[in-house]
XYZ file of N, CA and C in Angstrom:
237
model
N -21.977 -7.656 -2.419
C -23.362 -7.791 -1.989
C -23.555 -9.234 -1.547
N -24.047 -9.402 -0.322
C -24.179 -10.726 0.267
C -25.602 -10.980 0.738
N -25.956 -12.256 0.838
C -27.214 -12.662 1.462
C -27.048 -12.442 2.968
N -27.992 -11.746 3.588
C -27.877 -11.416 5.007
C -27.892 -12.644 5.903
N -28.566 -13.699 5.479
C -28.700 -14.880 6.333
C -27.493 -15.813 6.226
N -27.138 -16.205 5.000
C -26.073 -17.198 4.854
C -24.723 -16.603 4.435
N -24.679 -15.287 4.229
C -23.445 -14.553 3.881
C -22.843 -14.963 2.541
N -23.619 -15.638 1.687
C -23.132 -16.003 0.352
C -23.268 -14.823 -0.599
N -22.370 -14.754 -1.572
C -22.411 -13.694 -2.579
C -23.693 -13.780 -3.390
N -24.248 -12.621 -3.721
C -25.407 -12.573 -4.611
C -24.891 -12.169 -5.985
N -24.935 -13.109 -6.901
C -24.425 -12.906 -8.259
C -25.565 -12.414 -9.144
N -25.334 -11.328 -9.870
C -26.333 -10.822 -10.801
C -27.294 -9.809 -10.226
N -27.020 -9.290 -9.023
C -27.853 -8.216 -8.475
C -27.605 -6.944 -9.279
N -28.640 -6.142 -9.446
C -28.524 -4.869 -10.157
C -28.106 -3.783 -9.174
N -27.094 -3.009 -9.568
C -26.593 -1.907 -8.746
C -26.645 -0.659 -9.617
N -27.283 0.407 -9.133
C -27.430 1.610 -9.955
C -27.419 2.862 -9.093
N -27.055 3.971 -9.725
C -27.143 5.280 -9.090
C -28.498 5.869 -9.465
N -29.318 6.158 -8.470
C -30.671 6.667 -8.695
C -30.647 7.938 -9.552
N -31.551 8.003 -10.524
C -31.690 9.186 -11.362
C -30.664 9.313 -12.461
N -29.873 8.245 -12.687
C -28.860 8.259 -13.748
C -28.977 6.975 -14.564
N -28.151 6.877 -15.572
C -28.064 5.635 -16.348
C -26.842 4.820 -15.931
N -26.213 5.197 -14.822
C -25.028 4.498 -14.330
C -25.465 3.276 -13.533
N -24.982 2.109 -13.951
C -25.334 0.885 -13.256
C -24.478 -0.280 -13.701
N -24.633 -1.396 -13.024
C -23.886 -2.601 -13.334
C -24.572 -3.760 -12.600
N -24.033 -4.952 -12.770
C -24.513 -6.101 -12.009
C -23.351 -6.674 -11.212
N -23.681 -7.354 -10.119
C -22.641 -7.929 -9.275
C -22.044 -9.169 -9.934
N -20.766 -9.370 -9.689
C -20.049 -10.505 -10.248
C -20.036 -11.704 -9.319
N -19.113 -12.625 -9.562
C -19.050 -13.888 -8.842
C -18.852 -13.741 -7.339
N -18.201 -12.694 -6.915
C -17.970 -12.486 -5.488
C -18.938 -11.463 -4.896
N -19.970 -11.091 -5.669
C -20.920 -10.089 -5.203
C -20.396 -8.672 -5.330
N -19.259 -8.520 -5.986
C -18.642 -7.197 -6.116
C -19.123 -6.495 -7.388
N -18.903 -5.190 -7.432
C -19.302 -4.407 -8.600
C -18.435 -3.165 -8.697
N -18.402 -2.576 -9.891
C -17.683 -1.329 -10.137
C -18.622 -0.403 -10.884
N -18.688 0.839 -10.447
C -19.431 1.884 -11.155
C -18.442 2.989 -11.493
N -18.486 3.463 -12.714
C -17.542 4.494 -13.169
C -18.287 5.757 -13.575
N -17.530 6.843 -13.637
C -18.018 8.132 -14.135
C -19.187 8.676 -13.317
N -19.080 8.576 -12.007
C -20.092 9.128 -11.114
C -19.683 10.559 -10.779
N -20.591 11.491 -10.960
C -20.308 12.898 -10.676
C -20.069 13.106 -9.185
N -19.271 14.119 -8.854
C -19.054 14.471 -7.451
C -20.380 14.836 -6.809
N -20.496 14.522 -5.523
C -21.694 14.889 -4.773
C -22.305 13.697 -4.060
N -23.486 13.911 -3.504
C -24.213 12.865 -2.797
C -25.146 12.153 -3.764
N -25.194 10.846 -3.661
C -26.019 10.026 -4.543
C -26.682 8.914 -3.738
N -27.740 8.339 -4.310
C -28.387 7.173 -3.725
C -28.023 5.954 -4.575
N -27.414 4.971 -3.939
C -27.064 3.710 -4.575
C -28.204 2.732 -4.302
N -28.713 2.107 -5.357
C -29.813 1.157 -5.213
C -29.329 -0.222 -5.647
N -29.551 -1.215 -4.786
C -29.196 -2.595 -5.086
C -30.488 -3.404 -5.069
N -30.740 -4.165 -6.142
C -31.967 -4.966 -6.196
C -31.682 -6.338 -6.802
N -32.497 -7.290 -6.377
C -32.380 -8.657 -6.867
C -33.711 -9.348 -6.602
N -34.181 -10.126 -7.549
C -35.468 -10.801 -7.414
C -35.471 -11.679 -6.161
N -36.528 -11.539 -5.368
C -36.668 -12.338 -4.154
C -36.061 -11.699 -2.923
N -35.462 -10.505 -3.078
C -34.832 -9.809 -1.964
C -35.382 -8.395 -1.838
N -35.323 -7.852 -0.636
C -35.700 -6.462 -0.407
C -34.593 -5.564 -0.937
N -34.947 -4.574 -1.745
C -33.956 -3.653 -2.307
C -33.293 -2.832 -1.209
N -32.055 -2.430 -1.483
C -31.282 -1.602 -0.562
C -31.087 -0.233 -1.196
N -31.284 0.809 -0.409
C -30.985 2.182 -0.821
C -29.934 2.707 0.151
N -28.777 3.121 -0.387
C -27.670 3.571 0.458
C -27.146 4.900 -0.078
N -27.076 5.903 0.783
C -26.503 7.175 0.357
C -24.984 7.049 0.316
N -24.399 7.563 -0.760
C -22.938 7.586 -0.891
C -22.511 9.007 -1.248
N -21.287 9.348 -0.891
C -20.733 10.663 -1.217
C -19.492 10.469 -2.069
N -19.476 11.110 -3.219
C -18.332 11.038 -4.125
C -17.594 12.368 -4.056
N -16.306 12.319 -3.690
C -15.497 13.529 -3.553
C -14.554 13.756 -4.728
N -14.214 12.677 -5.456
C -13.289 12.829 -6.581
C -13.600 11.796 -7.654
N -13.121 12.074 -8.866
C -13.401 11.204 -10.008
C -12.744 9.836 -9.878
N -11.711 9.706 -9.071
C -10.995 8.434 -8.945
C -11.241 7.758 -7.595
N -12.234 8.201 -6.876
C -12.505 7.681 -5.542
C -12.955 6.228 -5.569
N -12.429 5.441 -4.640
C -12.863 4.063 -4.443
C -13.626 3.983 -3.132
N -14.769 3.294 -3.151
C -15.573 3.108 -1.947
C -15.753 1.615 -1.739
N -15.558 1.176 -0.531
C -15.795 -0.219 -0.192
C -17.023 -0.285 0.702
N -18.049 -1.005 0.249
C -19.284 -1.160 1.001
C -19.538 -2.638 1.230
N -20.097 -2.957 2.359
C -20.560 -4.316 2.608
C -22.076 -4.236 2.723
N -22.775 -4.805 1.756
C -24.227 -4.711 1.716
C -24.816 -6.101 1.856
N -25.771 -6.246 2.783
C -26.392 -7.539 3.056
C -27.875 -7.463 2.716
N -28.298 -8.251 1.746
C -29.679 -8.252 1.290
C -30.495 -9.295 2.049
N -31.729 -8.923 2.384
C -32.640 -9.793 3.125
C -33.666 -10.366 2.146
N -33.886 -11.673 2.224
C -34.864 -12.312 1.342
C -36.258 -11.844 1.689
N -37.081 -11.643 0.622
C -38.490 -11.295 0.822
C -39.234 -12.513 1.359
N -40.146 -12.263 2.262
C -41.002 -13.334 2.764
C -42.445 -13.068 2.400
N -42.691 -12.039 1.595
C -44.051 -11.674 1.158
C -44.407 -12.421 -0.105
N -45.109 -13.514 0.012
C -45.554 -14.263 -1.177
C -46.939 -14.765 -0.988
C-alpha cells in the first residue's frame, strides 16, 4: 500500500475482508498478508487516518492462493 502522490509505503494501514474478522496492518514496506480467506469473491478494504479508504474486489480460488496488488491511497483534503 503506497501513498498515491509520493509513492512512499504507508505503514500501519488497516487491511480487512469486509464482513469478516480477517484483517491485518501493513508493514514497513506497505505489504500485508491475510490468511484463511474462504473461496469466492470478497471486498478488501484498506484504510488509514488522513487517507480515502480503498475498496477492492478480490477473487479467491484456492486456500493457498497468493495475490499481488498495488494499492495507492489518496490523502484526504476535507478538513
